Amino acid sequence: MPEEIEIDTDKLQEAIHEEIEKEEGSLLRTIALTTALFAAVAAVASLLAGSTVNEALALKTEATQLQAQASDQWAYYQAKGIKAVVLEAQRGVLTSADKPVSPETEKNIQRYKDEQQEAKKKAEEFEHERDEKGKEADHLIHQHHYFAYSVAMLQVAIALGAVAALTRKRLAWIGSAALGLVGAAIFFWALFAH
């Protein structure tokens, strides 16, 4: 009868556990590294989301102030127009009564018309500047939304990374990495493509 080959199962079991610990240690390091990277990108995206929305609000405030200035200029435009019409009506009454029209009246009519045109020009300039500030603010708000989406995706990726670390499940880490990469891609797209 041949001798039985004796295998030391204790050493084999110990070797298997060491390999498992090496793999789990490697997985945990990988999870920790990717989660830290996602956290860093999320922090920057969060800062940029806040700064873009603050800048957009400041621009919207400036646009509102410009609208008020334009409205003031349009009111001034109307006032000067009314004054010119009143003087033209006076001139018409004097002319129809064969009375002389003073040169001062003619001069004032022209002055009011000139001032009216200047007010119109200023009002249009204020409106143009208002529109530009509004467009810039809208762009920043749009960019803010993408930064916010990025932060949300990265936060979910970080949470899933924590689940992966606790359960030591590679599939959970793959999900975390996929969501984190999508969040990072949205961040970089918002940063450079917008």
XYZ file of C-alpha atoms in Angstrom:
194
model
C 0.000 0.000 0.000
C 1.380 3.298 -1.032
C 2.066 5.858 1.537
C -0.432 8.592 1.772
C 0.750 12.020 0.917
C 0.257 14.144 3.894
C -0.651 17.781 3.297
C -0.377 20.245 6.095
C -3.840 21.836 5.847
C -3.073 24.360 8.548
C -0.246 25.870 6.468
C -2.400 25.761 3.344
C -5.256 27.505 5.084
C -2.841 30.110 6.453
C -1.422 30.725 2.966
C -4.949 31.136 1.557
C -5.845 33.679 4.253
C -2.643 35.616 3.571
C -3.493 35.811 -0.127
C -7.032 36.928 0.673
C -5.710 39.595 3.034
C -3.248 40.776 0.376
C -6.078 41.042 -2.172
C -8.412 42.717 0.314
C -5.642 45.088 1.395
C -4.981 45.970 -2.222
C -8.709 46.476 -2.846
C -9.033 48.649 0.264
C -6.071 50.785 -0.819
C -7.586 51.167 -4.277
C -10.975 52.084 -2.803
C -9.351 54.594 -0.457
C -7.342 56.167 -3.274
C -10.254 56.529 -5.699
C -12.543 57.804 -2.965
C -9.980 60.411 -1.937
C -9.579 61.537 -5.551
C -13.347 61.792 -5.984
C -13.582 63.776 -2.741
C -10.941 66.223 -3.974
C -12.700 66.741 -7.313
C -16.046 67.100 -5.490
C -14.570 69.777 -3.211
C -13.289 71.808 -6.165
C -16.565 71.340 -8.059
C -18.494 72.473 -4.993
C -16.379 75.619 -4.678
C -16.822 76.413 -8.357
C -20.574 75.764 -8.144
C -20.792 78.271 -5.315
C -18.628 80.885 -6.970
C -20.413 80.670 -10.334
C -23.843 81.097 -8.774
C -22.590 84.022 -6.659
C -21.093 85.682 -9.715
C -24.318 85.071 -11.646
C -26.343 86.692 -8.873
C -24.026 89.700 -8.873
C -24.439 90.027 -12.639
C -28.228 89.745 -12.343
C -28.132 92.523 -9.745
C -26.066 94.696 -12.106
C -28.528 93.932 -14.908
C -31.394 95.057 -12.680
C -29.572 98.302 -11.874
C -28.947 98.884 -15.574
C -32.647 98.302 -16.280
C -33.515 100.943 -13.683
C -31.094 103.378 -15.329
C -32.575 102.618 -18.745
C -36.082 103.192 -17.373
C -34.950 106.530 -15.951
C -33.567 107.514 -19.351
C -36.806 106.503 -21.099
C -38.780 108.616 -18.589
C -36.434 111.536 -19.295
C -36.909 110.887 -23.041
C -40.680 111.087 -22.643
C -40.498 114.239 -20.514
C -38.362 115.994 -23.102
C -40.724 114.852 -25.833
C -43.705 116.239 -23.955
C -41.927 119.572 -23.419
C -41.096 119.757 -27.136
C -44.703 118.948 -28.115
C -46.049 121.601 -25.726
C -43.723 124.219 -27.208
C -44.628 123.127 -30.755
C -48.303 123.490 -29.842
C -47.619 126.983 -28.481
C -45.757 127.825 -31.668
C -48.717 126.554 -33.693
C -51.170 128.680 -31.726
C -48.970 131.765 -32.098
C -48.457 131.141 -35.817
C -52.178 130.648 -36.441
C -52.886 133.918 -34.581
C -50.253 135.673 -36.698
C -48.221 136.431 -33.608
C -44.436 136.255 -33.609
C -42.714 133.152 -32.237
C -39.729 134.011 -30.132
C -36.356 132.644 -31.189
C -36.074 131.264 -27.642
C -39.078 128.978 -28.307
C -37.496 127.597 -31.484
C -34.210 127.157 -29.663
C -35.931 125.300 -26.770
C -37.864 123.015 -29.132
C -34.600 121.984 -30.781
C -32.846 121.610 -27.408
C -35.620 119.326 -26.123
C -35.459 117.211 -29.264
C -31.669 116.943 -28.969
C -31.913 116.029 -25.280
C -34.588 113.484 -26.144
C -32.315 111.805 -28.704
C -29.438 111.760 -26.209
C -31.712 110.153 -23.586
C -32.799 107.541 -26.136
C -29.184 106.753 -26.956
C -28.272 106.367 -23.257
C -31.347 104.210 -22.578
C -30.463 101.894 -25.453
C -26.865 101.648 -24.215
C -28.080 100.720 -20.725
C -30.425 98.112 -22.222
C -27.634 96.630 -24.315
C -25.333 96.418 -21.298
C -28.204 94.922 -19.262
C -28.733 92.257 -21.917
C -25.020 91.384 -21.957
C -24.911 91.042 -18.163
C -28.052 88.898 -18.290
C -26.564 86.574 -20.915
C -23.349 86.208 -18.938
C -25.320 85.477 -15.758
C -27.449 82.884 -17.572
C -24.294 81.183 -18.844
C -22.859 81.064 -15.317
C -26.090 79.653 -13.903
C -26.031 76.975 -16.594
C -22.414 76.174 -15.702
C -23.362 76.123 -12.003
C -25.936 73.416 -12.697
C -23.292 71.172 -14.256
C -20.944 71.701 -11.315
C -23.820 70.811 -8.981
C -24.596 67.649 -10.999
C -20.929 66.736 -10.789
C -20.876 67.184 -7.014
C -23.977 65.013 -6.639
C -22.495 62.198 -8.740
C -19.191 62.382 -6.892
C -20.928 62.280 -3.509
C -22.851 59.154 -4.511
C -19.588 57.626 -5.766
C -17.916 58.403 -2.427
C -20.821 56.837 -0.510
C -20.678 53.755 -2.712
C -16.922 53.641 -2.141
C -17.574 53.549 1.599
C -19.982 50.642 1.068
C -17.328 48.888 -1.017
C -14.742 49.371 1.731
C -17.078 48.050 4.416
C -18.266 45.047 2.440
C -14.991 44.512 0.554
C -17.018 43.914 -2.591
C -15.205 44.691 -5.817
C -18.511 45.182 -7.661
C -19.496 47.990 -5.281
C -16.122 49.633 -5.899
C -16.578 49.297 -9.689
C -19.939 51.043 -9.359
C -18.303 53.737 -7.237
C -15.522 54.197 -9.771
C -17.984 54.378 -12.673
C -20.137 57.025 -10.971
C -17.049 58.940 -9.888
C -15.671 58.971 -13.416
C -19.005 60.223 -14.752
C -19.036 62.942 -12.067
C -15.443 63.910 -12.872
C -16.234 63.980 -16.597
C -19.182 66.321 -15.979
C -16.924 68.521 -13.841
C -14.210 68.799 -16.494
C -16.767 69.311 -19.242
C -18.343 72.169 -17.278
C -14.917 73.613 -16.530
C -13.454 73.544 -20.037
C -16.280 73.130 -22.574
C -18.445 75.860 -21.143
